[in-house]
PDB file of C-alpha atoms in Angstrom:
ATOM      1  CA  VAL A1416     -35.574   9.832 -10.502  1.00 91.00           C
ATOM      2  CA  TRP A1417     -36.836  11.056 -13.853  1.00 94.00           C
ATOM      3  CA  VAL A1418     -34.892  11.663 -17.084  1.00 95.00           C
ATOM      4  CA  ASN A1419     -36.522  13.540 -19.943  1.00 95.00           C
ATOM      5  CA  GLY A1420     -39.983  12.886 -18.495  1.00 94.00           C
ATOM      6  CA  THR A1421     -39.474   9.126 -17.937  1.00 94.00           C
ATOM      7  CA  GLN A1422     -39.135   7.597 -14.484  1.00 94.00           C
ATOM      8  CA  VAL A1423     -35.912   5.559 -14.479  1.00 94.00           C
ATOM      9  CA  CYS A1424     -35.842   4.385 -10.840  1.00 91.00           C
ATOM     10  CA  GLY A1425     -37.094   5.009  -7.354  1.00 87.00           C
ATOM     11  CA  ARG A1426     -36.227   4.319  -3.754  1.00 82.00           C
ATOM     12  CA  PRO A1427     -39.037   3.997  -1.215  1.00 76.00           C
ATOM     13  CA  TYR A1428     -36.813   4.820   1.750  1.00 70.00           C
ATOM     14  CA  GLY A1429     -34.840   7.946   0.976  1.00 64.00           C
ATOM     15  CA  TYR A1430     -32.316   7.768   3.805  1.00 68.00           C
ATOM     16  CA  ALA A1431     -30.502   4.841   2.182  1.00 75.00           C
ATOM     17  CA  SER A1432     -28.014   5.261  -0.635  1.00 80.00           C
ATOM     18  CA  PHE A1433     -29.011   4.128  -4.121  1.00 84.00           C
ATOM     19  CA  GLU A1434     -27.881   4.397  -7.719  1.00 88.00           C
ATOM     20  CA  CYS A1435     -29.788   4.622 -11.018  1.00 89.00           C
ATOM     21  CA  ASP A1436     -28.634   3.759 -14.522  1.00 88.00           C
ATOM     22  CA  ILE A1437     -30.122   6.458 -16.757  1.00 90.00           C
ATOM     23  CA  THR A1438     -28.482   5.315 -19.997  1.00 87.00           C
ATOM     24  CA  SER A1439     -31.696   4.152 -21.684  1.00 86.00           C
ATOM     25  CA  SER A1440     -33.441   7.518 -21.190  1.00 92.00           C
ATOM     26  CA  ALA A1441     -30.506   9.890 -21.773  1.00 92.00           C
ATOM     27  CA  LYS A1442     -30.003  11.647 -25.103  1.00 92.00           C
ATOM     28  CA  VAL A1443     -26.327  11.484 -26.047  1.00 87.00           C
ATOM     29  CA  GLY A1444     -25.041  14.761 -27.466  1.00 90.00           C
ATOM     30  CA  ASP A1445     -28.254  16.628 -26.592  1.00 94.00           C
ATOM     31  CA  SER A1446     -29.737  18.393 -23.584  1.00 95.00           C
ATOM     32  CA  ASN A1447     -31.282  16.231 -20.863  1.00 95.00           C
ATOM     33  CA  VAL A1448     -33.525  17.060 -17.933  1.00 95.00           C
ATOM     34  CA  VAL A1449     -32.812  15.060 -14.771  1.00 93.00           C
ATOM     35  CA  ALA A1450     -35.291  15.480 -11.916  1.00 91.00           C
ATOM     36  CA  VAL A1451     -35.434  13.963  -8.457  1.00 87.00           C
ATOM     37  CA  ARG A1452     -38.875  13.908  -6.854  1.00 85.00           C
ATOM     38  CA  VAL A1453     -39.467  13.471  -3.142  1.00 82.00           C
ATOM     39  CA  ASN A1454     -42.845  12.017  -2.192  1.00 77.00           C
ATOM     40  CA  ASN A1455     -43.676  12.641   1.476  1.00 74.00           C
ATOM     41  CA  GLN A1456     -46.564  10.307   2.253  1.00 71.00           C
ATOM     42  CA  LEU A1457     -48.576  10.822   5.413  1.00 70.00           C
ATOM     43  CA  PRO A1458     -49.074   9.233   7.827  1.00 68.00           C
ATOM     44  CA  SER A1459     -45.445   8.233   8.155  1.00 66.00           C
ATOM     45  CA  SER A1460     -43.899   5.666  10.467  1.00 64.00           C
ATOM     46  CA  ARG A1461     -40.831   7.867  10.944  1.00 62.00           C
ATOM     47  CA  TRP A1462     -40.435   9.961  14.099  1.00 65.00           C
ATOM     48  CA  TYR A1463     -39.808  12.910  11.775  1.00 62.00           C
ATOM     49  CA  SER A1464     -42.069  12.798   8.768  1.00 61.00           C
ATOM     50  CA  GLY A1465     -40.535  15.717   6.911  1.00 63.00           C
ATOM     51  CA  SER A1466     -38.965  15.143   3.553  1.00 70.00           C
ATOM     52  CA  GLY A1467     -36.347  16.455   1.208  1.00 73.00           C
ATOM     53  CA  ILE A1468     -32.979  15.542  -0.233  1.00 76.00           C
ATOM     54  CA  TYR A1469     -30.650  14.956   2.705  1.00 74.00           C
ATOM     55  CA  ARG A1470     -27.678  13.388   0.954  1.00 75.00           C
ATOM     56  CA  HIS A1471     -25.350  14.273  -1.895  1.00 80.00           C
ATOM     57  CA  VAL A1472     -26.544  13.652  -5.454  1.00 82.00           C
ATOM     58  CA  TRP A1473     -23.973  12.891  -8.151  1.00 84.00           C
ATOM     59  CA  LEU A1474     -24.171  12.312 -11.881  1.00 86.00           C
ATOM     60  CA  LYS A1475     -21.482   9.763 -12.751  1.00 86.00           C
ATOM     61  CA  THR A1476     -20.389   8.563 -16.140  1.00 87.00           C
ATOM     62  CA  VAL A1477     -18.682   5.193 -16.400  1.00 91.00           C
ATOM     63  CA  ASP A1478     -17.289   2.922 -19.072  1.00 94.00           C
ATOM     64  CA  PRO A1479     -19.519  -0.053 -19.927  1.00 95.00           C
ATOM     65  CA  VAL A1480     -16.951  -2.181 -18.046  1.00 97.00           C
ATOM     66  CA  HIS A1481     -16.573  -0.819 -14.516  1.00 97.00           C
ATOM     67  CA  VAL A1482     -16.463  -1.576 -10.805  1.00 97.00           C
ATOM     68  CA  ALA A1483     -20.066  -2.212  -9.763  1.00 95.00           C
ATOM     69  CA  TYR A1484     -21.888   0.195  -7.444  1.00 90.00           C
ATOM     70  CA  MET A1485     -20.537  -0.358  -3.920  1.00 90.00           C
ATOM     71  CA  GLY A1486     -18.482  -3.111  -5.544  1.00 94.00           C
ATOM     72  CA  THR A1487     -15.385  -3.201  -3.343  1.00 96.00           C
ATOM     73  CA  HIS A1488     -14.941  -4.675   0.109  1.00 97.00           C
ATOM     74  CA  VAL A1489     -11.750  -4.427   2.157  1.00 97.00           C
ATOM     75  CA  THR A1490     -10.997  -6.481   5.255  1.00 96.00           C
ATOM     76  CA  THR A1491      -7.898  -6.825   7.442  1.00 96.00           C
ATOM     77  CA  PRO A1492      -8.240 -10.272   9.037  1.00 95.00           C
ATOM     78  CA  GLU A1493      -4.702 -10.411  10.461  1.00 95.00           C
ATOM     79  CA  VAL A1494      -3.165  -7.351  12.094  1.00 96.00           C
ATOM     80  CA  THR A1495       0.059  -6.900  14.051  1.00 94.00           C
ATOM     81  CA  THR A1496       2.319  -3.913  14.534  1.00 90.00           C
ATOM     82  CA  THR A1497       4.702  -5.268  11.861  1.00 96.00           C
ATOM     83  CA  ARG A1498       2.217  -6.395   9.162  1.00 96.00           C
ATOM     84  CA  ALA A1499      -1.415  -6.568   8.178  1.00 97.00           C
ATOM     85  CA  THR A1500      -3.131  -8.867   5.727  1.00 97.00           C
ATOM     86  CA  VAL A1501      -5.434  -6.891   3.443  1.00 97.00           C
ATOM     87  CA  ASN A1502      -8.144  -8.738   1.507  1.00 97.00           C
ATOM     88  CA  VAL A1503      -9.729  -6.848  -1.378  1.00 97.00           C
ATOM     89  CA  ALA A1504     -12.858  -8.130  -3.116  1.00 97.00           C
ATOM     90  CA  ALA A1505     -14.098  -6.279  -6.200  1.00 97.00           C
ATOM     91  CA  THR A1506     -17.133  -6.867  -8.397  1.00 97.00           C
ATOM     92  CA  VAL A1507     -16.691  -5.863 -12.043  1.00 98.00           C
ATOM     93  CA  ARG A1508     -19.780  -5.196 -14.173  1.00 97.00           C
ATOM     94  CA  ASN A1509     -19.868  -5.522 -17.970  1.00 97.00           C
ATOM     95  CA  ASP A1510     -22.652  -3.511 -19.615  1.00 94.00           C
ATOM     96  CA  ALA A1511     -21.035  -3.892 -23.046  1.00 94.00           C
ATOM     97  CA  THR A1512     -22.670  -6.003 -25.767  1.00 95.00           C
ATOM     98  CA  SER A1513     -19.906  -8.623 -25.785  1.00 97.00           C
ATOM     99  CA  ALA A1514     -17.726 -10.471 -23.294  1.00 98.00           C
ATOM    100  CA  GLN A1515     -14.658  -8.571 -22.090  1.00 98.00           C
ATOM    101  CA  SER A1516     -11.345  -9.753 -20.678  1.00 98.00           C
ATOM    102  CA  VAL A1517     -10.437  -7.664 -17.632  1.00 98.00           C
ATOM    103  CA  VAL A1518      -7.448  -7.319 -15.337  1.00 98.00           C
ATOM    104  CA  VAL A1519      -8.189  -5.926 -11.880  1.00 98.00           C
ATOM    105  CA  THR A1520      -5.392  -4.242  -9.926  1.00 97.00           C
ATOM    106  CA  SER A1521      -5.659  -3.269  -6.260  1.00 97.00           C
ATOM    107  CA  SER A1522      -3.205  -0.596  -5.130  1.00 97.00           C
ATOM    108  CA  VAL A1523      -3.008   0.035  -1.369  1.00 97.00           C
ATOM    109  CA  ARG A1524      -2.044   3.646  -0.646  1.00 98.00           C
ATOM    110  CA  ASP A1525      -1.180   5.386   2.588  1.00 96.00           C
ATOM    111  CA  GLY A1526      -2.779   8.586   3.853  1.00 94.00           C
ATOM    112  CA  ALA A1527      -0.483  10.681   1.622  1.00 95.00           C
ATOM    113  CA  GLY A1528      -1.537   8.696  -1.466  1.00 95.00           C
ATOM    114  CA  VAL A1529       1.780   6.851  -1.800  1.00 97.00           C
ATOM    115  CA  GLU A1530       1.444   3.276  -3.047  1.00 97.00           C
ATOM    116  CA  VAL A1531       2.544   0.811  -0.368  1.00 96.00           C
ATOM    117  CA  THR A1532       1.693  -2.490  -2.064  1.00 96.00           C
ATOM    118  CA  LYS A1533      -0.413  -3.833  -4.913  1.00 96.00           C
ATOM    119  CA  ALA A1534      -1.687  -6.972  -6.595  1.00 96.00           C
ATOM    120  CA  SER A1535      -3.227  -7.764  -9.980  1.00 95.00           C
ATOM    121  CA  SER A1536      -5.596 -10.500 -11.064  1.00 93.00           C
ATOM    122  CA  ALA A1537      -5.058 -12.805 -13.990  1.00 95.00           C
ATOM    123  CA  PRO A1538      -7.124 -11.835 -17.060  1.00 96.00           C
ATOM    124  CA  THR A1539     -10.745 -12.724 -16.313  1.00 96.00           C
ATOM    125  CA  SER A1540     -13.636 -12.927 -18.764  1.00 97.00           C
ATOM    126  CA  VAL A1541     -16.848 -11.059 -17.933  1.00 98.00           C
ATOM    127  CA  ALA A1542     -19.859 -11.994 -20.047  1.00 98.00           C
ATOM    128  CA  ALA A1543     -22.011  -9.236 -21.556  1.00 97.00           C
ATOM    129  CA  GLY A1544     -24.546  -7.944 -19.041  1.00 95.00           C
ATOM    130  CA  LYS A1545     -22.959  -9.897 -16.179  1.00 97.00           C
ATOM    131  CA  THR A1546     -20.640  -9.348 -13.231  1.00 97.00           C
ATOM    132  CA  VAL A1547     -17.598 -11.187 -11.960  1.00 97.00           C
ATOM    133  CA  ASP A1548     -16.114 -11.189  -8.466  1.00 97.00           C
ATOM    134  CA  THR A1549     -12.357 -10.903  -8.037  1.00 96.00           C
ATOM    135  CA  SER A1550     -10.256 -11.086  -4.895  1.00 96.00           C
ATOM    136  CA  GLN A1551      -6.689 -10.283  -3.959  1.00 96.00           C
ATOM    137  CA  THR A1552      -4.663 -10.518  -0.774  1.00 97.00           C
ATOM    138  CA  VAL A1553      -1.672  -8.308  -0.045  1.00 96.00           C
ATOM    139  CA  THR A1554       0.579  -7.756   2.952  1.00 96.00           C
ATOM    140  CA  LEU A1555       0.841  -4.251   4.320  1.00 96.00           C
ATOM    141  CA  PRO A1556       4.199  -3.778   6.087  1.00 95.00           C
ATOM    142  CA  ASN A1557       4.337  -1.779   9.346  1.00 96.00           C
ATOM    143  CA  PRO A1558       0.733  -0.581   9.221  1.00 96.00           C
ATOM    144  CA  LYS A1559      -0.358   2.607  10.916  1.00 96.00           C
ATOM    145  CA  LEU A1560      -3.183   1.360  13.092  1.00 94.00           C
ATOM    146  CA  TRP A1561      -6.408   3.322  13.157  1.00 94.00           C
ATOM    147  CA  SER A1562      -7.715   4.592  16.485  1.00 92.00           C
ATOM    148  CA  PRO A1563      -9.834   7.550  17.602  1.00 92.00           C
ATOM    149  CA  SER A1564      -6.680   9.380  18.708  1.00 94.00           C
ATOM    150  CA  THR A1565      -4.708   8.490  15.517  1.00 93.00           C
ATOM    151  CA  PRO A1566      -7.310   8.069  12.764  1.00 94.00           C
ATOM    152  CA  ASP A1567      -4.828   6.957  10.080  1.00 95.00           C
ATOM    153  CA  LEU A1568      -6.567   5.800   6.923  1.00 96.00           C
ATOM    154  CA  TYR A1569      -5.408   3.915   3.864  1.00 98.00           C
ATOM    155  CA  SER A1570      -7.186   3.500   0.547  1.00 97.00           C
ATOM    156  CA  VAL A1571      -7.421   0.812  -2.073  1.00 97.00           C
ATOM    157  CA  VAL A1572      -7.482   2.111  -5.620  1.00 97.00           C
ATOM    158  CA  THR A1573      -9.097  -0.565  -7.779  1.00 97.00           C
ATOM    159  CA  THR A1574      -8.201  -0.281 -11.462  1.00 97.00           C
ATOM    160  CA  VAL A1575     -10.023  -2.174 -14.214  1.00 98.00           C
ATOM    161  CA  THR A1576      -8.103  -2.660 -17.462  1.00 98.00           C
ATOM    162  CA  VAL A1577      -9.490  -3.966 -20.762  1.00 97.00           C
ATOM    163  CA  GLY A1578      -7.071  -4.622 -23.624  1.00 94.00           C
ATOM    164  CA  GLY A1579      -4.273  -2.754 -21.840  1.00 94.00           C
ATOM    165  CA  LYS A1580      -6.457   0.368 -21.422  1.00 97.00           C
ATOM    166  CA  VAL A1581      -7.637   1.588 -18.010  1.00 98.00           C
ATOM    167  CA  VAL A1582     -11.445   1.837 -18.166  1.00 98.00           C
ATOM    168  CA  ASP A1583     -12.283   2.484 -14.502  1.00 97.00           C
ATOM    169  CA  THR A1584     -10.730   3.378 -11.155  1.00 96.00           C
ATOM    170  CA  TYR A1585     -12.549   3.163  -7.843  1.00 93.00           C
ATOM    171  CA  GLU A1586     -11.212   4.328  -4.472  1.00 96.00           C
ATOM    172  CA  THR A1587     -12.159   2.661  -1.179  1.00 96.00           C
ATOM    173  CA  PRO A1588     -10.900   4.136   2.111  1.00 97.00           C
ATOM    174  CA  PHE A1589     -10.189   1.829   5.046  1.00 97.00           C
ATOM    175  CA  GLY A1590      -8.455   1.712   8.399  1.00 96.00           C
ATOM    176  CA  VAL A1591      -6.311  -1.046   9.879  1.00 96.00           C
ATOM    177  CA  ARG A1592      -7.508  -2.150  13.287  1.00 91.00           C
ATOM    178  CA  SER A1593      -8.195  -5.303  15.248  1.00 85.00           C
ATOM    179  CA  PHE A1594     -10.108  -5.908  18.437  1.00 80.00           C
ATOM    180  CA  ALA A1595     -11.224  -8.825  20.526  1.00 80.00           C
TER     181      ALA A1595
END
């Protein structure tokens, strides 16, 4: 990935997801040229050695304090027809120049987007240039269990607040299911 003629990152295996921070090469308030180059090297160990861009490409802007890339994990360790325990782990990244006090809220929403339950962390300090891991556990009453015939999904909307102001939201879909 190149920005204004400078390579900002690369990924040797293009089928896997990756993210680049282009802040240092971007010109704020001016035009920028973002280019993605695919380098098909032969011989290749892949059964299909063709190349190209096979996945979506997004340009995201985030606050310096935000949920880290792929920074949420949702598990449902206890599931019955009357309740499910939902564990939410979120990693918050602080790219600001000073420490920030954050509150992380996890809102569990049903398939229609209606909030079913939520939890918030105590204020947590994140040092400049560092990350912090938070975790919350909530109980989901009367969960709709996911199955191939009834693929009901929920989502966790993770909200990061600094000084009473929402600086980031991050949505993570999940299904409730158990098996043995």
